[in-house]
């Protein structure tokens, strides 16, 4: 039943922020948790070397969503520039875009947009119910207006890990990114899940550098990543 599917949509929030000197870095917050400068694991998540117990960096930011479901993500930002966002592995429907009011932005900072927030859950659910599935523009890259908000909706499939990030390289590298974890995906502990002929970048002349787990290369998890 399409109506029941839309009524059951999960609702999540992703916010981005930029800090001036001395940090000069971008931060991400999911579902009103802590602001974190995202850092990815030093080992590829899909590799024989990856182990969830010791390979996830303390500053890796996950957003947990249910598999095979309909999910709404509300994106908000304090940035004073319109910013492109890219989500791997999915396309999202753009349900609405909210622009900031003049009073909400100062010389170097905007307040988080309140048109769509945890205080307007009924408004978000009404928007989800009013707009039928697969009738809005679908994108894998979209723009969050400066100080604005974008309400998106997507269908998740099977379990998996998908990168979401700011589509400006330097912003992605200094913290504006996170991992969409669909269905509480966990990398198996044993190597047998990979086929024997799984591709490798290694050759007779070139060997990939050994990746150190976060617990060996990063000591103070509360230290700002400069």
mmCIF file of N, CA and C in Angstrom, residues 46-180:
data_model
loop_
_atom_site.group_PDB
_atom_site.id
_atom_site.type_symbol
_atom_site.label_atom_id
_atom_site.label_comp_id
_atom_site.label_asym_id
_atom_site.label_seq_id
_atom_site.Cartn_x
_atom_site.Cartn_y
_atom_site.Cartn_z
ATOM 1 N N UNK A 46 35.498 -1.991 2.257
ATOM 2 C CA UNK A 46 35.260 -3.260 1.571
ATOM 3 C C UNK A 46 36.615 -3.804 1.147
ATOM 4 N N UNK A 47 37.261 -4.478 2.051
ATOM 5 C CA UNK A 47 38.574 -5.066 1.789
ATOM 6 C C UNK A 47 38.802 -6.200 2.768
ATOM 7 N N UNK A 48 39.782 -7.007 2.491
ATOM 8 C CA UNK A 48 40.100 -8.121 3.389
ATOM 9 C C UNK A 48 40.672 -7.631 4.713
ATOM 10 N N UNK A 49 41.190 -6.393 4.724
ATOM 11 C CA UNK A 49 41.864 -5.883 5.916
ATOM 12 C C UNK A 49 40.929 -5.152 6.872
ATOM 13 N N UNK A 50 39.700 -4.862 6.436
ATOM 14 C CA UNK A 50 38.822 -4.041 7.268
ATOM 15 C C UNK A 50 38.176 -4.873 8.365
ATOM 16 N N UNK A 51 38.265 -4.371 9.603
ATOM 17 C CA UNK A 51 37.624 -5.003 10.751
ATOM 18 C C UNK A 51 36.888 -3.932 11.550
ATOM 19 N N UNK A 52 35.567 -4.014 11.641
ATOM 20 C CA UNK A 52 34.816 -2.974 12.358
ATOM 21 C C UNK A 52 35.316 -2.708 13.768
ATOM 22 N N UNK A 53 35.833 -3.738 14.436
ATOM 23 C CA UNK A 53 36.225 -3.577 15.835
ATOM 24 C C UNK A 53 37.394 -2.615 16.010
ATOM 25 N N UNK A 54 38.298 -2.564 15.029
ATOM 26 C CA UNK A 54 39.478 -1.716 15.233
ATOM 27 C C UNK A 54 39.847 -0.864 14.029
ATOM 28 N N UNK A 55 39.029 -0.859 12.986
ATOM 29 C CA UNK A 55 39.378 -0.109 11.785
ATOM 30 C C UNK A 55 38.552 1.157 11.588
ATOM 31 N N UNK A 56 37.527 1.361 12.374
ATOM 32 C CA UNK A 56 36.709 2.560 12.221
ATOM 33 C C UNK A 56 37.351 3.707 12.995
ATOM 34 N N UNK A 57 37.580 4.807 12.313
ATOM 35 C CA UNK A 57 38.195 5.967 12.950
ATOM 36 C C UNK A 57 37.241 6.540 14.001
ATOM 37 N N UNK A 58 37.746 7.047 15.121
ATOM 38 C CA UNK A 58 36.855 7.626 16.142
ATOM 39 C C UNK A 58 36.002 8.773 15.621
ATOM 40 N N UNK A 59 36.441 9.419 14.534
ATOM 41 C CA UNK A 59 35.684 10.537 13.977
ATOM 42 C C UNK A 59 34.906 10.163 12.717
ATOM 43 N N UNK A 60 34.701 8.886 12.475
ATOM 44 C CA UNK A 60 33.846 8.481 11.357
ATOM 45 C C UNK A 60 32.379 8.698 11.742
ATOM 46 N N UNK A 61 31.626 9.347 10.861
ATOM 47 C CA UNK A 61 30.235 9.707 11.159
ATOM 48 C C UNK A 61 29.286 8.789 10.381
ATOM 49 N N UNK A 62 28.534 7.925 11.066
ATOM 50 C CA UNK A 62 27.545 7.088 10.377
ATOM 51 C C UNK A 62 26.123 7.631 10.575
ATOM 52 N N UNK A 63 25.306 7.472 9.566
ATOM 53 C CA UNK A 63 23.862 7.706 9.696
ATOM 54 C C UNK A 63 23.184 6.371 9.458
ATOM 55 N N UNK A 64 22.562 5.838 10.497
ATOM 56 C CA UNK A 64 21.944 4.519 10.423
ATOM 57 C C UNK A 64 20.510 4.636 9.912
ATOM 58 N N UNK A 65 20.209 3.923 8.813
ATOM 59 C CA UNK A 65 18.844 3.895 8.282
ATOM 60 C C UNK A 65 18.447 2.448 8.029
ATOM 61 N N UNK A 66 17.158 2.201 7.940
ATOM 62 C CA UNK A 66 16.633 0.850 7.747
ATOM 63 C C UNK A 66 16.719 0.448 6.277
ATOM 64 N N UNK A 67 17.027 -0.812 6.018
ATOM 65 C CA UNK A 67 17.056 -1.307 4.646
ATOM 66 C C UNK A 67 15.644 -1.550 4.135
ATOM 67 N N UNK A 68 15.495 -1.527 2.807
ATOM 68 C CA UNK A 68 14.214 -1.794 2.140
ATOM 69 C C UNK A 68 13.091 -0.944 2.727
ATOM 70 N N UNK A 69 13.346 0.341 2.823
ATOM 71 C CA UNK A 69 12.356 1.245 3.409
ATOM 72 C C UNK A 69 12.422 2.599 2.724
ATOM 73 N N UNK A 70 11.503 3.475 3.132
ATOM 74 C CA UNK A 70 11.478 4.846 2.631
ATOM 75 C C UNK A 70 12.018 5.761 3.719
ATOM 76 N N UNK A 71 12.974 6.595 3.355
ATOM 77 C CA UNK A 71 13.683 7.421 4.330
ATOM 78 C C UNK A 71 13.648 8.880 3.885
ATOM 79 N N UNK A 72 13.327 9.756 4.816
ATOM 80 C CA UNK A 72 13.426 11.196 4.583
ATOM 81 C C UNK A 72 14.662 11.715 5.301
ATOM 82 N N UNK A 73 15.482 12.483 4.585
ATOM 83 C CA UNK A 73 16.625 13.158 5.190
ATOM 84 C C UNK A 73 16.445 14.655 4.991
ATOM 85 N N UNK A 74 16.465 15.382 6.091
ATOM 86 C CA UNK A 74 16.404 16.845 6.050
ATOM 87 C C UNK A 74 17.833 17.365 6.199
ATOM 88 N N UNK A 75 18.283 18.110 5.187
ATOM 89 C CA UNK A 75 19.643 18.641 5.164
ATOM 90 C C UNK A 75 19.588 20.130 5.507
ATOM 91 N N UNK A 76 20.399 20.543 6.490
ATOM 92 C CA UNK A 76 20.461 21.959 6.859
ATOM 93 C C UNK A 76 21.930 22.384 6.970
ATOM 94 N N UNK A 77 22.185 23.675 6.830
ATOM 95 C CA UNK A 77 23.560 24.153 6.893
ATOM 96 C C UNK A 77 23.628 25.546 7.497
ATOM 97 N N UNK A 78 24.755 25.831 8.131
ATOM 98 C CA UNK A 78 25.025 27.176 8.638
ATOM 99 C C UNK A 78 25.897 27.969 7.665
ATOM 100 N N UNK A 79 26.311 27.335 6.559
ATOM 101 C CA UNK A 79 27.231 27.973 5.631
ATOM 102 C C UNK A 79 26.589 29.171 4.932
ATOM 103 N N UNK A 80 27.434 30.127 4.558
ATOM 104 C CA UNK A 80 26.970 31.320 3.855
ATOM 105 C C UNK A 80 27.059 31.178 2.342
ATOM 106 N N UNK A 81 27.336 29.958 1.877
ATOM 107 C CA UNK A 81 27.371 29.712 0.436
ATOM 108 C C UNK A 81 26.433 28.563 0.105
ATOM 109 N N UNK A 82 25.828 28.621 -1.082
ATOM 110 C CA UNK A 82 25.074 27.468 -1.573
ATOM 111 C C UNK A 82 26.069 26.322 -1.771
ATOM 112 N N UNK A 83 25.707 25.135 -1.308
ATOM 113 C CA UNK A 83 26.689 24.053 -1.323
ATOM 114 C C UNK A 83 26.115 22.788 -1.949
ATOM 115 N N UNK A 84 26.831 22.193 -2.934
ATOM 116 C CA UNK A 84 26.375 20.936 -3.529
ATOM 117 C C UNK A 84 26.668 19.754 -2.614
ATOM 118 N N UNK A 85 25.724 18.828 -2.564
ATOM 119 C CA UNK A 85 25.845 17.591 -1.790
ATOM 120 C C UNK A 85 25.656 16.410 -2.731
ATOM 121 N N UNK A 86 26.479 15.387 -2.558
ATOM 122 C CA UNK A 86 26.389 14.198 -3.407
ATOM 123 C C UNK A 86 26.219 12.959 -2.539
ATOM 124 N N UNK A 87 25.283 12.095 -2.916
ATOM 125 C CA UNK A 87 25.029 10.837 -2.212
ATOM 126 C C UNK A 87 25.289 9.676 -3.160
ATOM 127 N N UNK A 88 26.175 8.789 -2.766
ATOM 128 C CA UNK A 88 26.506 7.632 -3.596
ATOM 129 C C UNK A 88 25.439 6.545 -3.435
ATOM 130 N N UNK A 89 25.223 5.807 -4.525
ATOM 131 C CA UNK A 89 24.386 4.617 -4.459
ATOM 132 C C UNK A 89 22.898 4.841 -4.458
ATOM 133 N N UNK A 90 22.443 6.091 -4.424
ATOM 134 C CA UNK A 90 21.021 6.387 -4.364
ATOM 135 C C UNK A 90 20.697 7.650 -5.156
ATOM 136 N N UNK A 91 19.450 7.757 -5.534
ATOM 137 C CA UNK A 91 18.907 9.039 -5.964
ATOM 138 C C UNK A 91 17.859 9.452 -4.936
ATOM 139 N N UNK A 92 17.724 10.755 -4.743
ATOM 140 C CA UNK A 92 16.764 11.259 -3.765
ATOM 141 C C UNK A 92 15.738 12.130 -4.473
ATOM 142 N N UNK A 93 14.510 12.094 -3.969
ATOM 143 C CA UNK A 93 13.489 13.021 -4.434
ATOM 144 C C UNK A 93 13.609 14.328 -3.654
ATOM 145 N N UNK A 94 13.533 15.436 -4.352
ATOM 146 C CA UNK A 94 13.563 16.739 -3.692
ATOM 147 C C UNK A 94 12.125 17.128 -3.366
ATOM 148 N N UNK A 95 11.765 17.061 -2.087
ATOM 149 C CA UNK A 95 10.394 17.365 -1.684
ATOM 150 C C UNK A 95 10.165 18.852 -1.449
ATOM 151 N N UNK A 96 11.169 19.534 -0.925
ATOM 152 C CA UNK A 96 11.031 20.976 -0.704
ATOM 153 C C UNK A 96 12.398 21.580 -0.421
ATOM 154 N N UNK A 97 12.507 22.875 -0.709
ATOM 155 C CA UNK A 97 13.723 23.640 -0.431
ATOM 156 C C UNK A 97 13.311 24.900 0.318
ATOM 157 N N UNK A 98 13.995 25.174 1.422
ATOM 158 C CA UNK A 98 13.704 26.362 2.221
ATOM 159 C C UNK A 98 14.918 27.283 2.233
ATOM 160 N N UNK A 99 14.694 28.573 1.965
ATOM 161 C CA UNK A 99 15.761 29.569 1.983
ATOM 162 C C UNK A 99 15.696 30.343 3.294
ATOM 163 N N UNK A 100 16.848 30.834 3.768
ATOM 164 C CA UNK A 100 16.859 31.508 5.068
ATOM 165 C C UNK A 100 16.230 32.889 5.009
ATOM 166 N N UNK A 101 15.791 33.345 6.153
ATOM 167 C CA UNK A 101 15.333 34.731 6.292
ATOM 168 C C UNK A 101 16.553 35.621 6.533
ATOM 169 N N UNK A 102 16.484 36.862 6.094
ATOM 170 C CA UNK A 102 17.632 37.758 6.194
ATOM 171 C C UNK A 102 18.152 37.867 7.630
ATOM 172 N N UNK A 103 17.238 37.885 8.591
ATOM 173 C CA UNK A 103 17.638 38.054 9.993
ATOM 174 C C UNK A 103 18.394 36.851 10.534
ATOM 175 N N UNK A 104 18.322 35.706 9.847
ATOM 176 C CA UNK A 104 18.958 34.487 10.340
ATOM 177 C C UNK A 104 20.422 34.366 9.943
ATOM 178 N N UNK A 105 20.912 35.265 9.096
ATOM 179 C CA UNK A 105 22.297 35.193 8.636
ATOM 180 C C UNK A 105 23.051 36.458 9.000
ATOM 181 N N UNK A 106 24.288 36.264 9.496
ATOM 182 C CA UNK A 106 25.162 37.379 9.818
ATOM 183 C C UNK A 106 26.309 37.412 8.811
ATOM 184 N N UNK A 107 27.363 38.115 9.159
ATOM 185 C CA UNK A 107 28.467 38.302 8.228
ATOM 186 C C UNK A 107 29.163 36.997 7.873
ATOM 187 N N UNK A 108 29.297 36.072 8.826
ATOM 188 C CA UNK A 108 30.052 34.845 8.570
ATOM 189 C C UNK A 108 29.309 33.575 8.972
ATOM 190 N N UNK A 109 28.000 33.675 9.236
ATOM 191 C CA UNK A 109 27.326 32.520 9.828
ATOM 192 C C UNK A 109 25.814 32.663 9.657
ATOM 193 N N UNK A 110 25.136 31.556 9.454
ATOM 194 C CA UNK A 110 23.676 31.514 9.439
ATOM 195 C C UNK A 110 23.193 30.604 10.567
ATOM 196 N N UNK A 111 22.082 30.947 11.157
ATOM 197 C CA UNK A 111 21.435 30.024 12.091
ATOM 198 C C UNK A 111 20.856 28.857 11.303
ATOM 199 N N UNK A 112 20.745 27.695 11.946
ATOM 200 C CA UNK A 112 20.128 26.562 11.269
ATOM 201 C C UNK A 112 18.674 26.877 10.938
ATOM 202 N N UNK A 113 18.295 26.563 9.722
ATOM 203 C CA UNK A 113 16.951 26.841 9.236
ATOM 204 C C UNK A 113 15.902 26.122 10.083
ATOM 205 N N UNK A 114 14.871 26.838 10.507
ATOM 206 C CA UNK A 114 13.847 26.271 11.383
ATOM 207 C C UNK A 114 12.555 25.912 10.651
ATOM 208 N N UNK A 115 12.512 26.130 9.329
ATOM 209 C CA UNK A 115 11.312 25.725 8.588
ATOM 210 C C UNK A 115 11.129 24.213 8.631
ATOM 211 N N UNK A 116 12.262 23.485 8.625
ATOM 212 C CA UNK A 116 12.226 22.030 8.747
ATOM 213 C C UNK A 116 13.227 21.632 9.829
ATOM 214 N N UNK A 117 12.710 21.203 10.957
ATOM 215 C CA UNK A 117 13.549 20.848 12.099
ATOM 216 C C UNK A 117 12.809 19.819 12.940
ATOM 217 N N UNK A 118 13.409 19.446 14.054
ATOM 218 C CA UNK A 118 12.739 18.498 14.948
ATOM 219 C C UNK A 118 11.475 19.106 15.558
ATOM 220 N N UNK A 119 11.335 20.420 15.465
ATOM 221 C CA UNK A 119 10.130 21.081 15.976
ATOM 222 C C UNK A 119 9.002 21.123 14.959
ATOM 223 N N UNK A 120 9.279 20.677 13.741
ATOM 224 C CA UNK A 120 8.253 20.712 12.685
ATOM 225 C C UNK A 120 8.044 19.322 12.085
ATOM 226 N N UNK A 121 8.084 18.302 12.929
ATOM 227 C CA UNK A 121 7.948 16.930 12.443
ATOM 228 C C UNK A 121 6.612 16.697 11.740
ATOM 229 N N UNK A 122 5.546 17.273 12.266
ATOM 230 C CA UNK A 122 4.240 17.091 11.631
ATOM 231 C C UNK A 122 4.225 17.700 10.229
ATOM 232 N N UNK A 123 4.897 18.821 10.060
ATOM 233 C CA UNK A 123 4.993 19.457 8.742
ATOM 234 C C UNK A 123 5.743 18.558 7.767
ATOM 235 N N UNK A 124 6.829 17.933 8.245
ATOM 236 C CA UNK A 124 7.607 17.034 7.392
ATOM 237 C C UNK A 124 6.787 15.799 7.021
ATOM 238 N N UNK A 125 6.085 15.233 7.985
ATOM 239 C CA UNK A 125 5.260 14.050 7.704
ATOM 240 C C UNK A 125 4.123 14.387 6.752
ATOM 241 N N UNK A 126 3.553 15.581 6.884
ATOM 242 C CA UNK A 126 2.488 16.004 5.973
ATOM 243 C C UNK A 126 3.026 16.164 4.555
ATOM 244 N N UNK A 127 4.237 16.700 4.431
ATOM 245 C CA UNK A 127 4.867 16.846 3.118
ATOM 246 C C UNK A 127 5.095 15.483 2.484
ATOM 247 N N UNK A 128 5.564 14.538 3.272
ATOM 248 C CA UNK A 128 5.799 13.174 2.803
ATOM 249 C C UNK A 128 4.496 12.529 2.330
ATOM 250 N N UNK A 129 3.435 12.750 3.082
ATOM 251 C CA UNK A 129 2.148 12.145 2.738
ATOM 252 C C UNK A 129 1.530 12.791 1.498
ATOM 253 N N UNK A 130 1.734 14.109 1.365
ATOM 254 C CA UNK A 130 1.079 14.850 0.271
ATOM 255 C C UNK A 130 1.698 14.564 -1.096
ATOM 256 N N UNK A 131 3.002 14.315 -1.123
ATOM 257 C CA UNK A 131 3.697 14.120 -2.397
ATOM 258 C C UNK A 131 3.863 12.630 -2.661
ATOM 259 N N UNK A 132 3.207 12.089 -3.691
ATOM 260 C CA UNK A 132 3.324 10.650 -3.980
ATOM 261 C C UNK A 132 4.767 10.258 -4.295
ATOM 262 N N UNK A 133 5.084 9.012 -4.029
ATOM 263 C CA UNK A 133 6.421 8.505 -4.328
ATOM 264 C C UNK A 133 6.709 8.607 -5.820
ATOM 265 N N UNK A 134 7.964 8.908 -6.133
ATOM 266 C CA UNK A 134 8.465 8.906 -7.505
ATOM 267 C C UNK A 134 7.775 9.934 -8.398
ATOM 268 N N UNK A 135 7.328 11.034 -7.824
ATOM 269 C CA UNK A 135 6.703 12.089 -8.627
ATOM 270 C C UNK A 135 7.507 13.394 -8.589
ATOM 271 N N UNK A 136 8.549 13.454 -7.772
ATOM 272 C CA UNK A 136 9.377 14.656 -7.686
ATOM 273 C C UNK A 136 10.700 14.425 -8.403
ATOM 274 N N UNK A 137 11.403 15.529 -8.660
ATOM 275 C CA UNK A 137 12.700 15.437 -9.324
ATOM 276 C C UNK A 137 13.639 14.553 -8.515
ATOM 277 N N UNK A 138 14.357 13.656 -9.211
ATOM 278 C CA UNK A 138 15.297 12.754 -8.555
ATOM 279 C C UNK A 138 16.729 13.143 -8.911
ATOM 280 N N UNK A 139 17.565 13.199 -7.896
ATOM 281 C CA UNK A 139 18.951 13.607 -8.104
ATOM 282 C C UNK A 139 19.869 12.813 -7.182
ATOM 283 N N UNK A 140 21.133 12.697 -7.587
ATOM 284 C CA UNK A 140 22.142 12.187 -6.657
ATOM 285 C C UNK A 140 23.048 13.311 -6.183
ATOM 286 N N UNK A 141 22.883 14.496 -6.789
ATOM 287 C CA UNK A 141 23.594 15.701 -6.360
ATOM 288 C C UNK A 141 22.599 16.854 -6.333
ATOM 289 N N UNK A 142 22.599 17.613 -5.249
ATOM 290 C CA UNK A 142 21.659 18.722 -5.120
ATOM 291 C C UNK A 142 22.314 19.844 -4.326
ATOM 292 N N UNK A 143 21.673 21.006 -4.318
ATOM 293 C CA UNK A 143 22.232 22.191 -3.674
ATOM 294 C C UNK A 143 21.469 22.497 -2.383
ATOM 295 N N UNK A 144 22.219 22.673 -1.286
ATOM 296 C CA UNK A 144 21.626 23.222 -0.064
ATOM 297 C C UNK A 144 21.856 24.732 -0.103
ATOM 298 N N UNK A 145 20.787 25.537 -0.107
ATOM 299 C CA UNK A 145 20.996 26.983 -0.125
ATOM 300 C C UNK A 145 21.742 27.446 1.120
ATOM 301 N N UNK A 146 22.491 28.530 0.996
ATOM 302 C CA UNK A 146 23.187 29.096 2.147
ATOM 303 C C UNK A 146 22.190 29.342 3.272
ATOM 304 N N UNK A 147 22.446 28.750 4.437
ATOM 305 C CA UNK A 147 21.539 28.903 5.567
ATOM 306 C C UNK A 147 20.177 28.284 5.362
ATOM 307 N N UNK A 148 20.061 27.414 4.378
ATOM 308 C CA UNK A 148 18.755 26.861 4.032
ATOM 309 C C UNK A 148 18.575 25.412 4.456
ATOM 310 N N UNK A 149 17.538 24.797 3.899
ATOM 311 C CA UNK A 149 17.219 23.399 4.197
ATOM 312 C C UNK A 149 16.659 22.740 2.949
ATOM 313 N N UNK A 150 16.939 21.450 2.795
ATOM 314 C CA UNK A 150 16.394 20.654 1.693
ATOM 315 C C UNK A 150 15.809 19.379 2.283
ATOM 316 N N UNK A 151 14.573 19.082 1.911
ATOM 317 C CA UNK A 151 13.919 17.857 2.360
ATOM 318 C C UNK A 151 13.984 16.849 1.220
ATOM 319 N N UNK A 152 14.644 15.716 1.463
ATOM 320 C CA UNK A 152 14.790 14.693 0.435
ATOM 321 C C UNK A 152 14.166 13.380 0.897
ATOM 322 N N UNK A 153 13.821 12.555 -0.072
ATOM 323 C CA UNK A 153 13.250 11.228 0.233
ATOM 324 C C UNK A 153 13.916 10.206 -0.678
ATOM 325 N N UNK A 154 14.258 9.051 -0.117
ATOM 326 C CA UNK A 154 14.874 7.998 -0.906
ATOM 327 C C UNK A 154 14.350 6.640 -0.489
ATOM 328 N N UNK A 155 14.499 5.697 -1.389
ATOM 329 C CA UNK A 155 14.198 4.291 -1.083
ATOM 330 C C UNK A 155 15.517 3.566 -0.844
ATOM 331 N N UNK A 156 15.608 2.889 0.278
ATOM 332 C CA UNK A 156 16.796 2.076 0.521
ATOM 333 C C UNK A 156 16.546 0.657 0.042
ATOM 334 N N UNK A 157 17.619 -0.050 -0.238
ATOM 335 C CA UNK A 157 17.508 -1.438 -0.689
ATOM 336 C C UNK A 157 18.161 -2.348 0.341
ATOM 337 N N UNK A 158 19.063 -3.187 -0.095
ATOM 338 C CA UNK A 158 19.707 -4.126 0.821
ATOM 339 C C UNK A 158 20.783 -3.417 1.636
ATOM 340 N N UNK A 159 21.367 -4.152 2.566
ATOM 341 C CA UNK A 159 22.385 -3.591 3.446
ATOM 342 C C UNK A 159 23.581 -3.086 2.645
ATOM 343 N N UNK A 160 24.190 -2.027 3.145
ATOM 344 C CA UNK A 160 25.374 -1.506 2.472
ATOM 345 C C UNK A 160 25.867 -0.217 3.105
ATOM 346 N N UNK A 161 27.063 0.199 2.731
ATOM 347 C CA UNK A 161 27.667 1.445 3.186
ATOM 348 C C UNK A 161 27.796 2.382 1.994
ATOM 349 N N UNK A 162 27.319 3.619 2.150
ATOM 350 C CA UNK A 162 27.333 4.579 1.056
ATOM 351 C C UNK A 162 27.847 5.924 1.542
ATOM 352 N N UNK A 163 28.731 6.511 0.757
ATOM 353 C CA UNK A 163 29.327 7.793 1.107
ATOM 354 C C UNK A 163 28.406 8.944 0.715
ATOM 355 N N UNK A 164 28.276 9.932 1.597
ATOM 356 C CA UNK A 164 27.605 11.202 1.297
ATOM 357 C C UNK A 164 28.579 12.313 1.657
ATOM 358 N N UNK A 165 28.674 13.329 0.800
ATOM 359 C CA UNK A 165 29.702 14.341 1.047
ATOM 360 C C UNK A 165 29.406 15.625 0.297
ATOM 361 N N UNK A 166 30.053 16.704 0.748
ATOM 362 C CA UNK A 166 30.024 17.950 0.013
ATOM 363 C C UNK A 166 30.766 17.780 -1.298
ATOM 364 N N UNK A 167 30.185 18.301 -2.375
ATOM 365 C CA UNK A 167 30.763 18.083 -3.702
ATOM 366 C C UNK A 167 31.797 19.154 -4.048
ATOM 367 N N UNK A 168 32.519 19.605 -3.049
ATOM 368 C CA UNK A 168 33.708 20.443 -3.226
ATOM 369 C C UNK A 168 34.828 19.702 -2.515
ATOM 370 N N UNK A 169 35.852 19.305 -3.259
ATOM 371 C CA UNK A 169 36.839 18.361 -2.738
ATOM 372 C C UNK A 169 37.443 18.791 -1.408
ATOM 373 N N UNK A 170 37.846 20.042 -1.311
ATOM 374 C CA UNK A 170 38.522 20.474 -0.079
ATOM 375 C C UNK A 170 37.575 20.407 1.112
ATOM 376 N N UNK A 171 36.271 20.634 0.895
ATOM 377 C CA UNK A 171 35.304 20.554 1.985
ATOM 378 C C UNK A 171 35.080 19.103 2.404
ATOM 379 N N UNK A 172 35.052 18.208 1.427
ATOM 380 C CA UNK A 172 34.920 16.786 1.756
ATOM 381 C C UNK A 172 36.135 16.312 2.551
ATOM 382 N N UNK A 173 37.322 16.776 2.152
ATOM 383 C CA UNK A 173 38.542 16.321 2.806
ATOM 384 C C UNK A 173 38.679 16.868 4.228
ATOM 385 N N UNK A 174 38.105 18.047 4.495
ATOM 386 C CA UNK A 174 38.274 18.596 5.842
ATOM 387 C C UNK A 174 37.049 18.402 6.725
ATOM 388 N N UNK A 175 36.186 17.428 6.361
ATOM 389 C CA UNK A 175 35.167 17.025 7.321
ATOM 390 C C UNK A 175 33.738 16.954 6.870
ATOM 391 N N UNK A 176 33.373 17.518 5.688
ATOM 392 C CA UNK A 176 31.973 17.544 5.283
ATOM 393 C C UNK A 176 31.605 16.250 4.555
ATOM 394 N N UNK A 177 31.379 15.204 5.327
ATOM 395 C CA UNK A 177 31.016 13.914 4.745
ATOM 396 C C UNK A 177 30.546 12.992 5.857
ATOM 397 N N UNK A 178 29.886 11.912 5.474
ATOM 398 C CA UNK A 178 29.494 10.881 6.430
ATOM 399 C C UNK A 178 29.169 9.613 5.659
ATOM 400 N N UNK A 179 28.940 8.524 6.386
ATOM 401 C CA UNK A 179 28.613 7.239 5.762
ATOM 402 C C UNK A 179 27.159 6.897 6.047
ATOM 403 N N UNK A 180 26.389 6.654 5.001
ATOM 404 C CA UNK A 180 25.025 6.167 5.145
ATOM 405 C C UNK A 180 25.089 4.654 5.319
#
